[in-house]
Structure formats: structure tokens, C-alpha cells
Amino acid sequence: MHDLYVSWSDYHALIERLAVQIYQSRWEFNQIVCLARGGLRVGDIFSRLYKQPLAILAASSYEGKGDRVRGNLTFSHTLTMTTPHLGSRVLLVDDLVDSGNTLQQTVIWLKKHYGADVKEVKTAVIWYKGCSIVKPDYYADYLPDNPWIHQPFEPYELLTPAQLAKNHEELLVSHAKKQ
């Protein structure tokens, strides 16, 4: 298994490719649910682009050093949303589908907790790995060799606020010397 390094520009281009794919499918949805944390950016962009309400479900399954060990899947107790009810046609978005367990269990969770509202759920991810037990309805990139994906926001996971402050102070000093 190799590693895949993704730049910010590539990351946004893939989200846009995914949005176009969904648009071209002509499937109409009236709610976006994103899985936090990885699906937050996808959900935010889709919500703005499609002018549909966004609901957020926190889910966690990775732990250990560098969050690379798959552990038990944990969901928040409720969705965070600003609408009184969940839409009937839900687009569930995340950044990637790895084992497929999270995506599969999230659809079950939505139907269990919001079954009275939900009539249809379709799934969309940026990356669909070959090892997944679930094939998403929409995906921007298929990765048959299952690489570890280094997303552009990953440096923030290794950075502390103190280090960030120091970096900014050094930039200010450097900028001041140039003037």
C-alpha cells in the first residue's frame, strides 16, 4: 500500500468533480448529512452549492498514533441541524470510504433514528477504496490499491496552537525586516 498526498487545489477539484457527477445524475435531494470530521468540508461546499440544508453527524472510528488504527465506531447521539425535520431524500457525504463500515452503519443509524422522515439515502465520497464492503452511489476517485490518503489539512493534526503562534511571530518578524 502506498501513500497518496493531496494538495488543497486537488482536494477542491475532487469535491467539485463529485458535485458535478451528482448534478449530472439528476437525482434531487432535499437534505445533506455530512459525517464529521472528514465530510465537513464536502458537506459545507455542497450545502452552499446546492442551496440545501446541512446536518452534521459526528462519527469516529480511527484512533492510536496518527489516527491510523481502526477502532470501534462511535456516533453522536443526535444530528446537528437547523431544520425542524430531516429531509426525505438525503445525500450522505464523507471524505472517503475505507472499510465501508462507517458508511454502511450511518445509513442504518439514519433510518433507525429518522426513519419517519427519510425515504431515500444516497451516498457520496471523494475517495472510494477497493477494500470497501460498500460501493457509494457517487465518488470522485476510485482507489483499487487502498492507499493511505494524506489530506491537505493533515498538518493541523500535528501542530499545536503554541507552534502556530510561534510560526506567525516569525513571519511577522521576517516581513518587518523586508520593509
Short mmCIF file of C-alpha atoms in Angstrom, two decimals:
data_model
loop_
_atom_site.label_atom_id
_atom_site.label_comp_id
_atom_site.label_asym_id
_atom_site.label_seq_id
_atom_site.Cartn_x
_atom_site.Cartn_y
_atom_site.Cartn_z
CA MET A 1 0.00 0.00 0.00
CA HIS A 2 1.42 3.37 -0.99
CA ASP A 3 0.54 6.80 0.34
CA LEU A 4 -1.45 9.37 -1.64
CA TYR A 5 -0.64 13.03 -0.96
CA VAL A 6 -3.39 15.50 -1.87
CA SER A 7 -2.91 19.27 -2.28
CA TRP A 8 -5.58 21.83 -1.46
CA SER A 9 -6.20 22.51 -5.16
CA ASP A 10 -6.55 18.78 -5.93
CA TYR A 11 -8.82 18.35 -2.90
CA HIS A 12 -11.19 21.09 -4.04
CA ALA A 13 -11.11 19.88 -7.66
CA LEU A 14 -12.20 16.41 -6.47
CA ILE A 15 -15.07 17.89 -4.42
CA GLU A 16 -16.16 19.83 -7.49
CA ARG A 17 -15.90 16.69 -9.68
CA LEU A 18 -18.14 14.91 -7.18
CA ALA A 19 -20.65 17.78 -7.19
CA VAL A 20 -20.81 17.72 -10.99
CA GLN A 21 -21.31 13.95 -11.01
CA ILE A 22 -24.28 14.25 -8.65
CA TYR A 23 -25.72 17.14 -10.67
CA GLN A 24 -25.41 15.18 -13.90
CA SER A 25 -27.18 12.19 -12.33
CA ARG A 26 -30.27 14.44 -11.99
CA TRP A 27 -31.04 12.95 -8.59
CA GLU A 28 -32.73 15.56 -6.44
CA PHE A 29 -32.18 15.62 -2.71
CA ASN A 30 -33.52 17.94 -0.05
CA GLN A 31 -31.02 17.36 2.75
CA ILE A 32 -27.28 16.89 3.08
CA VAL A 33 -25.88 14.94 6.01
CA CYS A 34 -22.13 15.01 6.44
CA LEU A 35 -20.01 12.82 8.64
CA ALA A 36 -17.71 14.81 10.88
CA ARG A 37 -14.86 15.27 10.70
CA GLY A 38 -13.83 14.19 7.21
CA GLY A 39 -17.09 15.04 5.48
CA LEU A 40 -17.45 18.54 6.96
CA ARG A 41 -15.75 20.36 4.11
CA VAL A 42 -17.59 18.32 1.48
CA GLY A 43 -20.92 18.94 3.24
CA ASP A 44 -20.26 22.65 3.63
CA ILE A 45 -19.38 23.13 -0.04
CA PHE A 46 -22.34 21.02 -1.21
CA SER A 47 -24.73 22.89 1.08
CA ARG A 48 -23.63 26.21 -0.39
CA LEU A 49 -23.56 24.95 -3.97
CA TYR A 50 -26.89 23.10 -3.96
CA LYS A 51 -28.62 25.51 -1.55
CA GLN A 52 -29.75 22.62 0.65
CA PRO A 53 -29.72 22.36 4.45
CA LEU A 54 -26.74 20.68 6.09
CA ALA A 55 -26.96 18.31 9.03
CA ILE A 56 -23.87 17.02 10.81
CA LEU A 57 -23.37 13.62 12.38
CA ALA A 58 -20.19 13.12 14.36
CA ALA A 59 -18.65 9.70 13.92
CA SER A 60 -15.31 8.32 14.99
CA SER A 61 -13.59 5.02 14.34
CA TYR A 62 -9.89 5.80 13.99
CA GLU A 63 -7.58 6.08 16.97
CA GLY A 64 -4.00 5.42 18.00
CA LYS A 65 -0.84 7.02 16.67
CA GLY A 66 -1.74 9.35 13.82
CA ASP A 67 -5.35 8.12 13.95
CA ARG A 68 -4.36 5.18 11.72
CA VAL A 69 -5.83 2.34 13.76
CA ARG A 70 -9.44 1.43 13.06
CA GLY A 71 -11.28 1.04 16.36
CA ASN A 72 -14.91 0.87 17.44
CA LEU A 73 -17.35 3.05 15.55
CA THR A 74 -18.99 5.70 17.73
CA PHE A 75 -21.78 8.10 16.71
CA SER A 76 -23.02 11.24 18.39
CA HIS A 77 -26.45 10.90 19.96
CA THR A 78 -28.22 13.22 17.53
CA LEU A 79 -27.76 15.13 14.31
CA THR A 80 -26.89 18.79 14.47
CA MET A 81 -29.22 20.64 12.12
CA THR A 82 -31.13 23.88 11.80
CA THR A 83 -34.27 22.46 10.19
CA PRO A 84 -37.10 21.06 12.32
CA HIS A 85 -37.07 17.75 10.42
CA LEU A 86 -34.60 15.82 8.34
CA GLY A 87 -35.31 15.89 4.61
CA SER A 88 -36.86 12.89 2.90
CA ARG A 89 -34.15 12.47 0.24
CA VAL A 90 -30.79 12.55 2.00
CA LEU A 91 -27.38 12.88 0.42
CA LEU A 92 -24.91 11.41 2.92
CA VAL A 93 -21.38 12.73 2.33
CA ASP A 94 -17.97 11.86 3.69
CA ASP A 95 -14.40 12.29 2.53
CA LEU A 96 -13.73 8.61 1.89
CA VAL A 97 -14.97 5.08 2.22
CA ASP A 98 -12.26 2.76 3.51
CA SER A 99 -13.64 -0.43 5.03
CA GLY A 100 -17.18 0.74 4.29
CA ASN A 101 -18.32 0.06 7.84
CA THR A 102 -18.89 3.71 8.76
CA LEU A 103 -20.91 4.48 5.64
CA GLN A 104 -22.97 1.30 5.98
CA GLN A 105 -23.64 1.84 9.69
CA THR A 106 -24.51 5.52 9.17
CA VAL A 107 -27.28 4.67 6.70
CA ILE A 108 -28.64 2.20 9.27
CA TRP A 109 -28.33 4.84 12.03
CA LEU A 110 -30.20 7.45 9.94
CA LYS A 111 -33.05 5.07 9.17
CA LYS A 112 -33.26 3.96 12.81
CA HIS A 113 -33.29 7.48 14.28
CA TYR A 114 -35.01 9.43 11.47
CA GLY A 115 -36.94 6.71 9.64
CA ALA A 116 -40.19 8.66 9.76
CA ASP A 117 -38.54 11.46 7.75
CA VAL A 118 -36.12 9.58 5.50
CA LYS A 119 -37.45 7.94 2.34
CA GLU A 120 -34.18 7.64 0.40
CA VAL A 121 -30.47 7.91 1.20
CA LYS A 122 -27.68 8.10 -1.36
CA THR A 123 -24.00 8.27 -0.51
CA ALA A 124 -21.19 10.39 -1.92
CA VAL A 125 -17.48 10.39 -1.09
CA ILE A 126 -14.36 11.86 -2.58
CA TRP A 127 -12.37 8.60 -2.41
CA TYR A 128 -13.72 5.07 -2.74
CA LYS A 129 -11.15 2.45 -1.79
CA GLY A 130 -11.18 -1.01 -3.32
CA CYS A 131 -11.24 -2.70 0.10
CA SER A 132 -14.66 -1.24 0.95
CA ILE A 133 -17.60 -3.56 1.56
CA VAL A 134 -19.88 -0.76 0.33
CA LYS A 135 -19.88 0.98 -3.04
CA PRO A 136 -21.01 4.59 -2.66
CA ASP A 137 -23.60 5.92 -5.08
CA TYR A 138 -21.23 8.71 -6.09
CA TYR A 139 -17.46 9.03 -5.81
CA ALA A 140 -14.85 11.29 -7.37
CA ASP A 141 -11.92 8.87 -7.34
CA TYR A 142 -11.69 5.07 -7.14
CA LEU A 143 -8.53 3.76 -5.46
CA PRO A 144 -8.24 -0.01 -6.08
CA ASP A 145 -4.89 -0.25 -4.27
CA ASN A 146 -6.19 1.28 -0.99
CA PRO A 147 -3.52 3.93 -0.28
CA TRP A 148 -3.33 5.89 2.94
CA ILE A 149 -4.58 9.35 1.97
CA HIS A 150 -2.74 12.41 3.28
CA GLN A 151 -5.28 15.21 3.04
CA PRO A 152 -4.19 18.85 2.88
CA PHE A 153 -5.44 19.70 6.37
CA GLU A 154 -3.36 16.94 7.96
CA PRO A 155 -0.56 19.33 9.09
CA TYR A 156 -3.02 20.86 11.57
CA GLU A 157 -3.25 17.50 13.34
CA LEU A 158 0.47 17.72 14.11
CA LEU A 159 0.52 21.41 15.01
CA THR A 160 -0.23 22.95 18.39
CA PRO A 161 -1.63 26.46 18.92
CA ALA A 162 1.70 27.41 20.54
CA GLN A 163 3.64 26.29 17.46
CA LEU A 164 1.23 28.15 15.21
CA ALA A 165 1.68 31.34 17.27
CA LYS A 166 5.47 30.98 17.05
CA ASN A 167 5.29 30.49 13.29
CA HIS A 168 3.16 33.63 12.93
CA GLU A 169 5.55 35.65 15.09
CA GLU A 170 8.46 34.52 12.91
CA LEU A 171 6.54 35.51 9.78
CA LEU A 172 5.81 38.97 11.21
CA VAL A 173 9.47 39.49 12.11
CA SER A 174 10.57 38.31 8.67
CA HIS A 175 8.03 40.57 6.97
CA ALA A 176 9.08 43.57 9.09
CA LYS A 177 12.75 43.04 8.15
CA LYS A 178 11.86 43.09 4.45
CA GLN A 179 10.19 46.50 4.76
#
